[in-house]
Every structure is written in structure tokens, then in C-alpha cells.
Coordinates of C-alpha atoms in Angstrom, one line a residue:
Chain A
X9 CA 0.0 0.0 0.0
X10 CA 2.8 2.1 1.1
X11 CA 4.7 1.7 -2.2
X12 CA 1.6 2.1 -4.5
X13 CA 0.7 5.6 -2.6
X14 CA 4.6 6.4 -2.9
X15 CA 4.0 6.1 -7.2
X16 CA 0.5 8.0 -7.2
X17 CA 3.0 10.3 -5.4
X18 CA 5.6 10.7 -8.0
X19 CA 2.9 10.5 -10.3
X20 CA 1.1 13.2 -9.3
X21 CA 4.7 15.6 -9.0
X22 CA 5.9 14.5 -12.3
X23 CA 2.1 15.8 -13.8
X24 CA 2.5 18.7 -11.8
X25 CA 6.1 19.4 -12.8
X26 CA 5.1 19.3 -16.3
X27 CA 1.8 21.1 -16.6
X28 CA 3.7 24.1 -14.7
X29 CA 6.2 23.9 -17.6
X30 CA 3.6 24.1 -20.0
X31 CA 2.6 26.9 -22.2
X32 CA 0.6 29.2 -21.0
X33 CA 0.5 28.1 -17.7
X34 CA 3.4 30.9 -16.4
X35 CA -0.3 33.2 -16.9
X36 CA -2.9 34.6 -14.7
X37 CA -5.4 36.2 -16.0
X38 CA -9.5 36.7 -14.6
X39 CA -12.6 38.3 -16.9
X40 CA -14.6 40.8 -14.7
X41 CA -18.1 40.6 -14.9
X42 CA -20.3 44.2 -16.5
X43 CA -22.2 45.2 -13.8
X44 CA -24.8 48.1 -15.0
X45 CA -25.7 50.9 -12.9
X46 CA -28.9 52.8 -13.9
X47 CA -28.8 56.5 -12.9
X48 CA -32.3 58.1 -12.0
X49 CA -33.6 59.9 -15.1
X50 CA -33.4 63.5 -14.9
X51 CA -31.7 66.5 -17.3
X52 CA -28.2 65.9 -17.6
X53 CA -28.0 62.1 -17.1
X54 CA -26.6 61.7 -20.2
X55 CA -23.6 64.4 -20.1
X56 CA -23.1 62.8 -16.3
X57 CA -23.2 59.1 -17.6
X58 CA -20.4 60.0 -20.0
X59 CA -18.3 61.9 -18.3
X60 CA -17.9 60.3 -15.0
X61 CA -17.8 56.3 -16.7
X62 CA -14.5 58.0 -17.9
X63 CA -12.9 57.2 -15.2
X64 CA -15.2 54.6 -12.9
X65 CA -18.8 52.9 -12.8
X66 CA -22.1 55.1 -11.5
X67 CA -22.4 53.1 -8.6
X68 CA -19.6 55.4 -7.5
X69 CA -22.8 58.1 -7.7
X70 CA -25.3 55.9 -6.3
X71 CA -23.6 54.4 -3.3
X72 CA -23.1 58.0 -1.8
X73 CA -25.2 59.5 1.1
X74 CA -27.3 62.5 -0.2
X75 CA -25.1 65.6 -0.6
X76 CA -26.2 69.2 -0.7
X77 CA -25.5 71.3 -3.8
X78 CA -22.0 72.7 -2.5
X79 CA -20.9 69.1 -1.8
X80 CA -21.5 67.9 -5.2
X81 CA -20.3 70.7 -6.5
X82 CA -17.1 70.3 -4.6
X83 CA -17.0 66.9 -5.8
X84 CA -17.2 67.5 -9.5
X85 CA -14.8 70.2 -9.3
X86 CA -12.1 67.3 -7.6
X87 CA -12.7 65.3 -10.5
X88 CA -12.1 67.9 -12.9
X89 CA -8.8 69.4 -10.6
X90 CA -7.6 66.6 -9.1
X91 CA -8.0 64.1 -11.2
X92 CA -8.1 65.8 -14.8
X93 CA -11.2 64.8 -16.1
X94 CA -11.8 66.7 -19.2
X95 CA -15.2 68.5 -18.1
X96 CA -15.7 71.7 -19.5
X97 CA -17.1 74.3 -17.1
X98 CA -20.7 74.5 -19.1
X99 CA -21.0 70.5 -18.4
X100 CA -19.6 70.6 -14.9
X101 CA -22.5 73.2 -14.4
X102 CA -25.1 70.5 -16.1
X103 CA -23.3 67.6 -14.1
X104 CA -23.4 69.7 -10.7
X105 CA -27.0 70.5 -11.3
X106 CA -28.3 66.5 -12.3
X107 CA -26.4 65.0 -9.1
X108 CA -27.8 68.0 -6.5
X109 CA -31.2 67.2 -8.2
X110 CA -31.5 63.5 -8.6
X111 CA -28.8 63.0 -5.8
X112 CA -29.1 65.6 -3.9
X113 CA -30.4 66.4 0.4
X114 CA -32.7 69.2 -1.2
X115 CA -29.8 71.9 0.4
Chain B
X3 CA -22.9 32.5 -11.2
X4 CA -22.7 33.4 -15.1
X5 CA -22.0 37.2 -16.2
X6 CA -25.1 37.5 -17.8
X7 CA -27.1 36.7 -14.9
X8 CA -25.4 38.4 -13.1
X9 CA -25.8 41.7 -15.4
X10 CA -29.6 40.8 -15.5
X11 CA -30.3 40.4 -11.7
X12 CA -28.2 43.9 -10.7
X13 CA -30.0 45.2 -13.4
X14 CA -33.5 43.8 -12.6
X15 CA -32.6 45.0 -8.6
X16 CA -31.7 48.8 -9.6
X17 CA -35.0 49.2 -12.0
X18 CA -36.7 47.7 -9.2
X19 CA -35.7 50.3 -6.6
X20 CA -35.9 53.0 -8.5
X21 CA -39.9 52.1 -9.9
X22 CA -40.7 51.5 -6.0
X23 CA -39.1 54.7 -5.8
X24 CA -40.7 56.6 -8.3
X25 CA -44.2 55.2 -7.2
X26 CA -43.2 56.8 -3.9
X27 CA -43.0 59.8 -5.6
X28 CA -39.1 60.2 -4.9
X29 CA -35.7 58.9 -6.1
X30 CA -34.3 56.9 -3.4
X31 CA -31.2 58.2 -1.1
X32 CA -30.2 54.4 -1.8
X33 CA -31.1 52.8 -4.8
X34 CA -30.1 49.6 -3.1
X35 CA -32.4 50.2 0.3
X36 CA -34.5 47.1 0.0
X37 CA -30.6 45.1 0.1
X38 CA -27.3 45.4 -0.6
X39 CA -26.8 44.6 -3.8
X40 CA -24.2 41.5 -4.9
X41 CA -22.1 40.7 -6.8
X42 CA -19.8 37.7 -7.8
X43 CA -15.8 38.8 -9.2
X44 CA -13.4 36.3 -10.1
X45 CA -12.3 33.9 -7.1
X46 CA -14.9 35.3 -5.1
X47 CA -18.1 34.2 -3.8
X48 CA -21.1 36.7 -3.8
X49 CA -20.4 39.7 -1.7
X50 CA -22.0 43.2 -1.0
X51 CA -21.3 45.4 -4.0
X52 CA -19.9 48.6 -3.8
X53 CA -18.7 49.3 -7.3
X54 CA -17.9 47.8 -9.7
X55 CA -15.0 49.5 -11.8
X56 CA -12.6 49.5 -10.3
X57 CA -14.1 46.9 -8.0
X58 CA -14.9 47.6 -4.5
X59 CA -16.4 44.5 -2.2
X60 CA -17.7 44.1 1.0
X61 CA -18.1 41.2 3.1
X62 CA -20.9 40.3 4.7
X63 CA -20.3 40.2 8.2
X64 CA -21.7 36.7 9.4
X65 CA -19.0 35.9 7.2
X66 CA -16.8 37.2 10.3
X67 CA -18.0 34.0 12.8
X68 CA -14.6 32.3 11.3
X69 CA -11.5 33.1 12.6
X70 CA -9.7 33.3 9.4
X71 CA -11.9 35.2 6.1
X72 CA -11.2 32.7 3.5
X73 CA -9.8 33.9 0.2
X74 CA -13.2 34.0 -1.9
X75 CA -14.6 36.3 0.7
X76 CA -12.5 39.0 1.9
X77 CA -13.2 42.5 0.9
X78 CA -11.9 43.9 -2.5
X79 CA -10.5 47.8 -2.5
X80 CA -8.9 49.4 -5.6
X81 CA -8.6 53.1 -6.5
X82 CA -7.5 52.9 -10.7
X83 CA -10.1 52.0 -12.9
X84 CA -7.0 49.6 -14.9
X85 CA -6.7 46.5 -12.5
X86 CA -4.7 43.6 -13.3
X87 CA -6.4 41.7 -14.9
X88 CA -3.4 39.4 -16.7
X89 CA -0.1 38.2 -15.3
X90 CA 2.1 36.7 -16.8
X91 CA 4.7 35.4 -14.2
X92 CA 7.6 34.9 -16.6
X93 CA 7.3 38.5 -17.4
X94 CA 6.5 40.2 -13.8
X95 CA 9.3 41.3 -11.6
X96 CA 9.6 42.7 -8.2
X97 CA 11.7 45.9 -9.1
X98 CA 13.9 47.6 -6.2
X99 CA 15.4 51.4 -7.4
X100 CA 16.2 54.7 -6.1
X101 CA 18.4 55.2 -3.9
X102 CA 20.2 51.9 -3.4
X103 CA 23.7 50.4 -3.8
X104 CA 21.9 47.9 -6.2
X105 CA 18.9 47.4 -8.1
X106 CA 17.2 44.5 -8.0
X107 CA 14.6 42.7 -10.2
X108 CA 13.4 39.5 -8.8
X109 CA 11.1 36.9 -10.1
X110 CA 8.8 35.4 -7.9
X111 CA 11.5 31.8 -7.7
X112 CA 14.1 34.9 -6.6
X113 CA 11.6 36.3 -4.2
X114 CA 11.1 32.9 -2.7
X115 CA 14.9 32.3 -2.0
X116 CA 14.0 34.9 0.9
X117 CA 13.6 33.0 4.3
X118 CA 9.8 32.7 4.6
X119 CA 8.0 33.8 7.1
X120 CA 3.8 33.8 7.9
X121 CA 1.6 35.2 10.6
X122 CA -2.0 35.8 10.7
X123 CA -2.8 40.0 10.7
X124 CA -6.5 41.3 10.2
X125 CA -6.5 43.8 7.0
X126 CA -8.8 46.9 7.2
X127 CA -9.5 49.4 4.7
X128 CA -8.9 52.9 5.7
X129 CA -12.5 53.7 5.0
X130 CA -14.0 51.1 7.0
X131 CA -17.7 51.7 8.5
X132 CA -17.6 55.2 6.5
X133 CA -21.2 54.9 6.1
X134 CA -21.5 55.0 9.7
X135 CA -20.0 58.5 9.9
X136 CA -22.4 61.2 11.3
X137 CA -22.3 63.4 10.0
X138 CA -22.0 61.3 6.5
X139 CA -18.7 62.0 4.6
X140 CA -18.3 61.5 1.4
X141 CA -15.8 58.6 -0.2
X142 CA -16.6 54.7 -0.7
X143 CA -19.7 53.8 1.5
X144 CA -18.7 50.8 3.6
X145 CA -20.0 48.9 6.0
X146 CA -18.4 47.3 8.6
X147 CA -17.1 44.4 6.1
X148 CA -14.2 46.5 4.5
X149 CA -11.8 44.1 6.9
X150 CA -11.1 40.2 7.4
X151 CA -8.4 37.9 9.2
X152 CA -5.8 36.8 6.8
X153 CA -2.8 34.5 7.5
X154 CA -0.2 35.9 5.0
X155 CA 3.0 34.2 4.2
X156 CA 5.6 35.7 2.0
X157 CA 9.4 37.3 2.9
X158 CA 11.0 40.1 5.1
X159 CA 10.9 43.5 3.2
X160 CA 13.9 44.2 5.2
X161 CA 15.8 41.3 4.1
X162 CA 15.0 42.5 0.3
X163 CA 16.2 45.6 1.0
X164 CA 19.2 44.4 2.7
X165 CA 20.0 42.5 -0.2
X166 CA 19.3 46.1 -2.4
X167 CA 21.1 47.9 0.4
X168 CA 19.7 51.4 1.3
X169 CA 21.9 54.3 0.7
X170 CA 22.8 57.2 3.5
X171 CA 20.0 60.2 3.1
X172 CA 17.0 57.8 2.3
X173 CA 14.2 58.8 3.8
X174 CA 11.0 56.6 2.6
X175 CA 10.5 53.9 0.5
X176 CA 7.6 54.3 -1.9
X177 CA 5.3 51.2 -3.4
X178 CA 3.8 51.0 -6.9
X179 CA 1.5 48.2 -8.0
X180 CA 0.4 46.7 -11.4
X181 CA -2.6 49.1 -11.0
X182 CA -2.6 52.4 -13.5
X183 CA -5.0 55.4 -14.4
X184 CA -7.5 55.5 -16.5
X185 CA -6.5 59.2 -17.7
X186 CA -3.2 60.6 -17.7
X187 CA -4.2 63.3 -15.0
X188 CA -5.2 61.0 -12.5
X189 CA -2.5 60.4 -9.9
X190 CA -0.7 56.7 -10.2
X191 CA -1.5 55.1 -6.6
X192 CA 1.8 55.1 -4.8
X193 CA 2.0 54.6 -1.2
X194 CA 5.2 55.0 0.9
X195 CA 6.6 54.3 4.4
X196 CA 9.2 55.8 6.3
X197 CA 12.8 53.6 6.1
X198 CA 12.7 53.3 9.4
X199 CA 8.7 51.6 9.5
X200 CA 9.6 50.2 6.0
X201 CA 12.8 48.0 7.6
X202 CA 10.6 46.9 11.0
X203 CA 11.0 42.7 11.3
X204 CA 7.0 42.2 10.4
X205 CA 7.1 44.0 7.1
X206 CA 6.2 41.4 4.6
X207 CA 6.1 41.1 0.9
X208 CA 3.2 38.1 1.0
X209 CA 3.0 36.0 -2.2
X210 CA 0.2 33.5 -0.2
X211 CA -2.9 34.2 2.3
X212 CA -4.1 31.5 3.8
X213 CA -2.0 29.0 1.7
X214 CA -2.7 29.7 -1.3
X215 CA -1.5 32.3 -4.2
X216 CA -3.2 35.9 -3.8
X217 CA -6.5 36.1 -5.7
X218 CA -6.3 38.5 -8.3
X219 CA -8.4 40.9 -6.8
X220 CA -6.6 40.9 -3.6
X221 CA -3.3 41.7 -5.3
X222 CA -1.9 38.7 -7.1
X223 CA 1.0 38.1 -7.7
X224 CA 2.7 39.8 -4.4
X225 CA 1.6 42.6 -2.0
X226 CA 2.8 44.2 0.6
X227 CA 1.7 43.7 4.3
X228 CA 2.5 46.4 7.0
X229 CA 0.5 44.5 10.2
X230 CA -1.5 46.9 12.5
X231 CA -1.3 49.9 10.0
X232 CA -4.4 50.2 7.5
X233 CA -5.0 48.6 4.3
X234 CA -4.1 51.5 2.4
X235 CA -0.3 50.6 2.8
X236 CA -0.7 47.2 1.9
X237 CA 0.1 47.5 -1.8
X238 CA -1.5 44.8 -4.0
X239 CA 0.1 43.7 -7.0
X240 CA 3.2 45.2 -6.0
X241 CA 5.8 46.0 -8.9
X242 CA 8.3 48.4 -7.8
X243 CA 9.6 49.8 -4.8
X244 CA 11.9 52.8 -5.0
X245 CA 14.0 54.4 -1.8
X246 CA 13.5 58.2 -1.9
X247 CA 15.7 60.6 -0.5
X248 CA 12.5 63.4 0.4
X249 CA 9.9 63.2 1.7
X250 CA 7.5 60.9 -0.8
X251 CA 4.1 63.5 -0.9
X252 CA 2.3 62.3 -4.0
X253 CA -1.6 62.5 -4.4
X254 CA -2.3 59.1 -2.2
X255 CA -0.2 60.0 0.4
X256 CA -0.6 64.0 0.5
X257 CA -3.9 65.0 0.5
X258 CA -5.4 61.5 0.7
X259 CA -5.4 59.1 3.6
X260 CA -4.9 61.8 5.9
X261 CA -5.8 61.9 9.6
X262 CA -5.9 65.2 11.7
X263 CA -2.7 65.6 13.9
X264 CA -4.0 65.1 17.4
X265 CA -4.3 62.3 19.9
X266 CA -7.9 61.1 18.7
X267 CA -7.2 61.7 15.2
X268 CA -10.7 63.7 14.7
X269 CA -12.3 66.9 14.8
X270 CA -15.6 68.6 15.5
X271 CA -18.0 67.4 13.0
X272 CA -17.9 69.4 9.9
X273 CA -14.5 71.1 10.9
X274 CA -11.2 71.2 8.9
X275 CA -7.8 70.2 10.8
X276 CA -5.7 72.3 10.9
X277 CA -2.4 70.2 10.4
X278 CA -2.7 66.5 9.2
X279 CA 0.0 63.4 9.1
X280 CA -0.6 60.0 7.0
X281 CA -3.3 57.4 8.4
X282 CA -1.2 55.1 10.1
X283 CA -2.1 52.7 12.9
X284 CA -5.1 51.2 13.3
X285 CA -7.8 52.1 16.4
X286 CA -9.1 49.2 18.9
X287 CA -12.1 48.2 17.4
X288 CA -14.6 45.1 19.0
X289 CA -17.6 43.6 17.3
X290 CA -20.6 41.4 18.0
X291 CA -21.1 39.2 15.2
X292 CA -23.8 36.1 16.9
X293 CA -26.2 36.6 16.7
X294 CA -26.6 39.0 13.9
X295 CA -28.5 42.5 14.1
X296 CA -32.3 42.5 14.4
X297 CA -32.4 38.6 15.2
X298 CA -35.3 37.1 17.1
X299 CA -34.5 34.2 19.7
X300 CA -36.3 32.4 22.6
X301 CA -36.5 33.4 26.1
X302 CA -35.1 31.1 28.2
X303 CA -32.5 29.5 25.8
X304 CA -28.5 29.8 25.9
X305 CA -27.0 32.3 23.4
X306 CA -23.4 32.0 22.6
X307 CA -23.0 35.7 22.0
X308 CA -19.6 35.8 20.1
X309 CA -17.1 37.9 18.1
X310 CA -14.0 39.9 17.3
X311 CA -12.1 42.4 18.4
X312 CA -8.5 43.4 17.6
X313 CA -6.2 46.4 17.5
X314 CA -3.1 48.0 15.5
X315 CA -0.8 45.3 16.3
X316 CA -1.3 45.0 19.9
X317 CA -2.4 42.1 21.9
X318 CA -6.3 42.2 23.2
X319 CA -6.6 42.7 27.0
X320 CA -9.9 42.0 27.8
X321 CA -13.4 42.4 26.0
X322 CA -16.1 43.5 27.9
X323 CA -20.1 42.6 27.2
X324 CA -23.3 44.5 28.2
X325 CA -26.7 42.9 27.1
X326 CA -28.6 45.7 28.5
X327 CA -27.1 48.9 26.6
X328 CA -24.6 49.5 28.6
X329 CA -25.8 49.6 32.1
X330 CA -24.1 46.4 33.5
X331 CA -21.0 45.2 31.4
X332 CA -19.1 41.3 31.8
X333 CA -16.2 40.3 30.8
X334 CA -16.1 37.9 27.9
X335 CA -13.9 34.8 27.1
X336 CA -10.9 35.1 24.8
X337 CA -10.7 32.8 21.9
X338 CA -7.7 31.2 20.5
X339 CA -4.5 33.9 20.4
X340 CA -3.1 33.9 17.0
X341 CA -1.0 36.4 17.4
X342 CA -1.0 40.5 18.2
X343 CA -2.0 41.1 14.3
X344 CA -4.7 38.8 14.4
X345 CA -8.5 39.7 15.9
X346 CA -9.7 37.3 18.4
X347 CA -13.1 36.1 19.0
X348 CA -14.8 36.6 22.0
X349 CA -17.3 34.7 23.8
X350 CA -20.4 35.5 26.4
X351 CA -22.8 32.8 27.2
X352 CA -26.3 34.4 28.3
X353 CA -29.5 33.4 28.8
X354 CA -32.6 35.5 28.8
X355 CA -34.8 34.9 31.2
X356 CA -37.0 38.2 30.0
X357 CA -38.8 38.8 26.8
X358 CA -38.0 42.4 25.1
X359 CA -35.3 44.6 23.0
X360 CA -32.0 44.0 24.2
X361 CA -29.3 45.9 23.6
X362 CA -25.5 43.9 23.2
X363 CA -22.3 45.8 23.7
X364 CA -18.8 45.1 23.2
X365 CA -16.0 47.3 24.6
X366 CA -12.1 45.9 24.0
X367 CA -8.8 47.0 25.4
X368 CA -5.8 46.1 23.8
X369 CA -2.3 45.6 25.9
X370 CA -1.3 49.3 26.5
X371 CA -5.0 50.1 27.4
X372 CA -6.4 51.6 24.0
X373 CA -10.2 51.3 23.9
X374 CA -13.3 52.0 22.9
X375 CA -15.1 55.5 23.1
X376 CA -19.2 55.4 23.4
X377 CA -19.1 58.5 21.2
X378 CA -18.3 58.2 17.6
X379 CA -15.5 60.4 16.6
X380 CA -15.4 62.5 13.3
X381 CA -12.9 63.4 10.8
X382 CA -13.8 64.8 7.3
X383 CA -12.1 61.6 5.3
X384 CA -14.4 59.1 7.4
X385 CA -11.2 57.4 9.6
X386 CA -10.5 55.8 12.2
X387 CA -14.2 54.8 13.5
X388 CA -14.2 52.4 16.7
X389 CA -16.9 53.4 18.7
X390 CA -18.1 50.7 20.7
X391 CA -20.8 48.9 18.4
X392 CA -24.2 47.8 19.8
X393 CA -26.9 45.6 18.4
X394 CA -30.3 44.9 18.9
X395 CA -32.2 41.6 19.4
X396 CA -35.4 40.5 20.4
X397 CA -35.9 37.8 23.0
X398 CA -39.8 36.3 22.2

């Protein structure tokens, strides 16, 4: 018994030894899954949909407590600074306004 | 799970929210209110979803009745939209540079000649139980499940380093991952560490948790561990380290993951510090995790009440239990001691005798008597939280 698990053994190194030495096998790779946020309807989904997918998914948007006008407004205005995203300041305006409305504490 | 279900279901759970919503006659604070909504990544089981590119997961917290979080269900935090998605491990080296007698490029067989070493430390994102903040700040919305109890093996960041050797007039050594930005604006995420933090024994560059390789998501094929410090240091799919000779003040470090500069590391709610340092250590923080939140049980009955608590990398003291909101408090049972990175569980046997609401409290003190404040604290990044948590049962 001893000597027959002692070959599955070797058996099982040897297979091992090899498929590591395959091609291909040196490689990691993983698919991630589309996950779809829908934004709440309201003037200026569309210009906020494209410009803040730029750089991240909505749920970035929707997963955030309800912010008063100045907050979101601060927000956008990181994205643009901080971060360069390439908002010009008629569609920050539009952006600002959709997330204060359709996000927003009512402030 | 399959993609497309999972597409379908998240999408099927948004448009459901926002028609209750709309019936309501208002859009929801939370589109996800009736739930939190799930999501399955590669080498993970479902966990809560808190975005999805980059990907941001939380675990659910009766996953925290284990000692150790297994791989497929501890959290997921990246900043850069580009993850790795692809290694290939003939190609990827560990690259040392800066200011250094040598530079070094090691494969992951070079990494492994290191002597090995492996301990079990509990990781927690900076932003941990953000949503919790009052008042609310903004940044990712966590729960309580942005954490988990990992035993990470890998080798000595000094002993790297030693091997590099670290020039006179270094000052930090910063760490870049296999991450990148999905516009040229947006600041790589680089995180550094003073030399003299960077070259402590426990620093580890961890090729395994819990055995096995790093999932992807958690920073496969190497990351960085820095026990008792936050998450944010912990640098997943580490590729280069480079020894500075200033004071390393990039984006992540300087103005992110910053902490006011006092003892309690907060201010007033809705006040700006004045002066701020680099999150650091993390705060003594104790949770009850059986039974869960809002659970039902029998009067009359034994309840094991059970869970964690741990601190930045020192040793728990004692845990103390209240079951009636903090009038009376016990002291509970320690679990097994894995060591002063790891959380422990603790343990209170009760038995109601009264129907009703109860309250359940748990208060820990770790070895040089850090604990638990009954008032939340407040910062403006949402750091640091670990007031004492309570829950509420019902005993019918």
C-alpha cells in the first residue's frame, strides 16, 4: 500500500512538474463581470453618464449619502482638478445641477 | 454564477428600486435600500457590492463568525479603474530602485529564495464603517465588512532591502502596484513608508494568504503587508519599490489618507484640521457578530454571543459585554491567540430569562490600554471609527 501511494505520489509531482512547464501556464489572467448601474432619469444624465464612466462605474454616484448642492459641487470640481477629467465648465454646471437634483439632500 | 445573470439580476434589482421609488414619488437616497446589492468577481463568492470598476467588495459580516476570512470572501478595494487583470509570471518582476547600492529585479522563484515567514494579521480598509459616519462624509460607503483575518506568508521587506542595500539620506520607500489610471491626469496610486517603519521585522512582501497564491483581486502576484497599519499601505500587486531621498508627498499620500494631527485623530463634525499626518495605525475596534442585528431568539435559551475584536498590532486585553445597553458590562472569554496582528473572537454565554429589545455591547482594550469610546469620533475623510458597536435583538 505504502509503495503504491509512494507512485501515485511521484505521479502526481511528475504531472504537476510538467503542466507548470507548460505553455501558457506561467499566466494569470480573470474576466470581470459588467455590472450596470442605472442612474435616476433627470436633465443631464446623459452628459453625467459620460463623463464620470471615464474614469469609474455610476455606482460610484449611487452608493453616496445624499449631498447638498455645495458638496456635489465640490465633488465634480475634484474630478475635474484633481484628477483631470476633461469637463468643461458648461457641463460641470449641467453635471453639478443633475447629481444635486437626482442626488441631492434638497440643500 | 454566469456574467449575464449576473448583469440581468443587478440590473433587474436597480430598476426595481428606482420604480418603487418613483411610485413613492421620490428617487431613493439608496437605490439599493430594499438590500445590498451582490455581486460575484473572479475567485470570489457573492459579496455586497460597492462598485464595480474599479471593483470595490464588501463582506458580509456573518462571514466574520470564522477566525480566518477565506480567500473568496475577503473584501476587494482598488482606487484605478485599470486592474490587473493578466499576469504573466515569466514576465513580472519585483523591481527595487532609487536610492540603493543595487537594483534588483526579482522573479517570484528569486523572491522565494528569501527565508519565509507567515503570521495571521487582520487587514482593514482605511475607509471602513464610512457609512456610519455622522455626519455622512463622502468617499466609498462601507459597511463594517471593508476588513477580514488573513494568514499571510511571504518574505521580510527588510531582508529585500538588505539585499538592495539602502543608501545614506534615504528617507521613505515608496510602493507602486500593477494598477494604473484611466486618464493621464489622475495620480498613479503610490504609497510609501518611512525607512525606518519600512525595515521593521513584520514587514512582509506576501506571495500567499491563507496558503494559497493571492486572488487577483486581492493583489496577485505579491503585495505588501504592514500588520497593524491600514490597508491602504498594503500595496496589491506590488511591482516596484523605489527608496527616496524626500519626503515621498504624492496624491495618495498628501492629501489623501490623511488623519488630523492630534491624539484622537478627529475633529468637530464638519471642521477642517488644521495640520494632518498619513493614516497610520489602526484604532481598537470590537464587534458582535452572533447573533446577527435584528435577530429574534427564545426566552429562556442559551445564546453564545460571540465575536472579534482586535487592534493596530497590539495584543487584546480584555473584552467586555453589556446585554442591556450598557448599564451592567461582563467580561467575555478570549478565543484562540493567534498572534498580536490577528483579531480574536470573544465569547459571552447568556440566557434570557425576559422577553424584550436587548441591547448587546462590546467594549475591548488592547495591551497598553487603548479602547473603545461610546461616542463616535469625526474626521472629514471618514477614519478611524471604533466606537463601541451595539446591536439589537429581540428575545420572544
Amino acid at each position: 500500500m505504502k509503495q503504491i501511494l509512494m507512485i501515485a505520489a511521484i505521479i502526481i509531482v511528475m504531472t504537476a512538474g510538467l503542466a507548470s512547464s507548460g505553455p501558457g501556464d506561467s499566466i494569470k489572467s480573470i474576466d470581470l463581470p459588467d455590472v450596470k448601474t442605472v442612474l435616476a432619469d433627470g436633465p443631464g444624465k446623459d452628459t453625467s453618464e459620460k463623463f464620470c464612466n471615464l474614469c469609474h462605474s455610476l455606482d460610484y454616484i449611487t452608493m453616496q449619502p445624499r449631498f447638498s448642492r455645495v458638496q456635489w459641487t465640490g465633488t465634480v470640481n475634484k474630478m475635474i482638478k484633481t484628477f483631470g477629467a476633461p469637463i468643461s465648465d458648461e457641463d460641470a454646471k449641467v453635471i453639478i445641477n443633475y447629481l444635486a437634483t437626482a442626488y441631492g439632500n434638497g440643500k | 454564477m454566469t456574467i449575464r445573470d449576473l448583469t440581468r439580476r443587478d440590473f433587474l434589482k436597480t430598476t426595481g428600486a428606482i420604480t418603487a421609488a418613483a411610485a413613492l414619488g421620490g428617487l431613493p437616497t439608496d437605490l439599493f435600500a430594499s438590500g445590498p446589492r451582490m455581486a460575484t468577481f473572479p475567485e470570489k463568492r457573492e459579496l455586497i457590492l460597492m462598485t464595480s470598476r474599479p471593483p470595490q467588495l464588501e463582506t458580509p459580516m456573518h462571514i466574520f463568525k470564522e477566525l480566518i476570512t477565506p480567500n473568496d470572501a475577503l473584501f476587494v478595494r482598488w482606487h484605478l479603474a485599470n486592474i490587473p487583470t493578466y499576469v504573466d509570471m515569466k514576465e513580472w518582476r519585483l523591481k527595487i530602485g532609487g536610492n540603493v547600492e543595487k537594483e534588483l529585479q526579482l522573479s517570484m522563484d528569486d523572491l522565494k529564495g528569501y527565508e519565509k515567514i507567515s503570521y495571521t494579521a487582520v487587514i482593514q480598509c482605511a475607509g471602513n464603517s464610512r457609512s456610519f459616519f455622522e455626519p455622512r462624509v463622502a468617499g466609498g460607503q462601507w459597511g463594517h465588512g471593508a476588513m477580514g483575518n488573513v494568514t499571510w506568508t511571504g518574505v521580510r521587506l527588510k531582508d529585500i532591502m538588505q539585499k538592495a542595500g539602502i543608501k545614506a539620506g534615504s528617507v521613505d520607500l515608496a510602493f507602486n502596484g500593477l494598477d494604473s489610471a484611466p486618464l493621464p491626469k489622475v495620480p498613479d496610486f503610490v504609497k510609501s513608508l518611512p525607512v525606518d517603519k519600512a525595515l521593521e521585522d513584520d514587514i512582509m512582501v506576501a506571495f500567499e494568504m491563507n496558503g494559497k497564491p493571492l486572488t487577483m483581486l486581492n493583489g496577485f502576484p505579491a503585495r505588501l503587508i504592514v500588520p497593524g497599519w491600514y490597508a491602504t499601505y498594503w500595496v496589491k500587486s506590488l511591482s516596484d519599490i523605489t527608496v527616496t531621498t524626500k519626503v515621498f508627498e504624492e496624491f495618495w499620500m498628501k492629501p489623501a489618507y490623511r488623519i488630523p494631527d492630534n491624539d484622537c485623530g478627529c475633529v468637530p463634525p464638519g471642521a477642517t484640521p488644521k495640520k494632518t499626518v498619513p493614516i497610520n495605525k489602526m484604532t481598537t475596534r470590537s464587534f458582535v457578530i452572533n447573533p446577527s442585528d435584528g435577530t429574534t431568539l427564545s426566552k429562556g435559551k442559551l445564546i453564545e454571543l460571540m465575536g472579534i475584536a482586535f487592534s493596530g498590532g497590539h495584543s487584546i486585553r480584555d473584552v467586555i459585554v453589556s446585554v442591556d445597553g450598557g448599564k451592567t458590562w461582563g467580561e467575555a472569554k478570549l478565543g484562540q491567540d493567534k498572534g498580536k496582528y490577528s483579531w480574536i473572537q470573544w465569547f459571552y454565554p447568556w440566557k434570557p430569562e425576559m422577553t424584550g429589545s436587548y441591547t448587546i455591547m462590546c467594549r475591548a482594550t488592547n495591551a497598553i490600554g487603548d479602547s473603545q469610546a461610546i461616542e463616535k469620533l469625526w474626521n472629514p475623510a471618514g477614519y478611524l471609527l471604533n466606537s463601541v458597536e451595539k446591536i439589537t435583538i429581540t428575545i420572544s
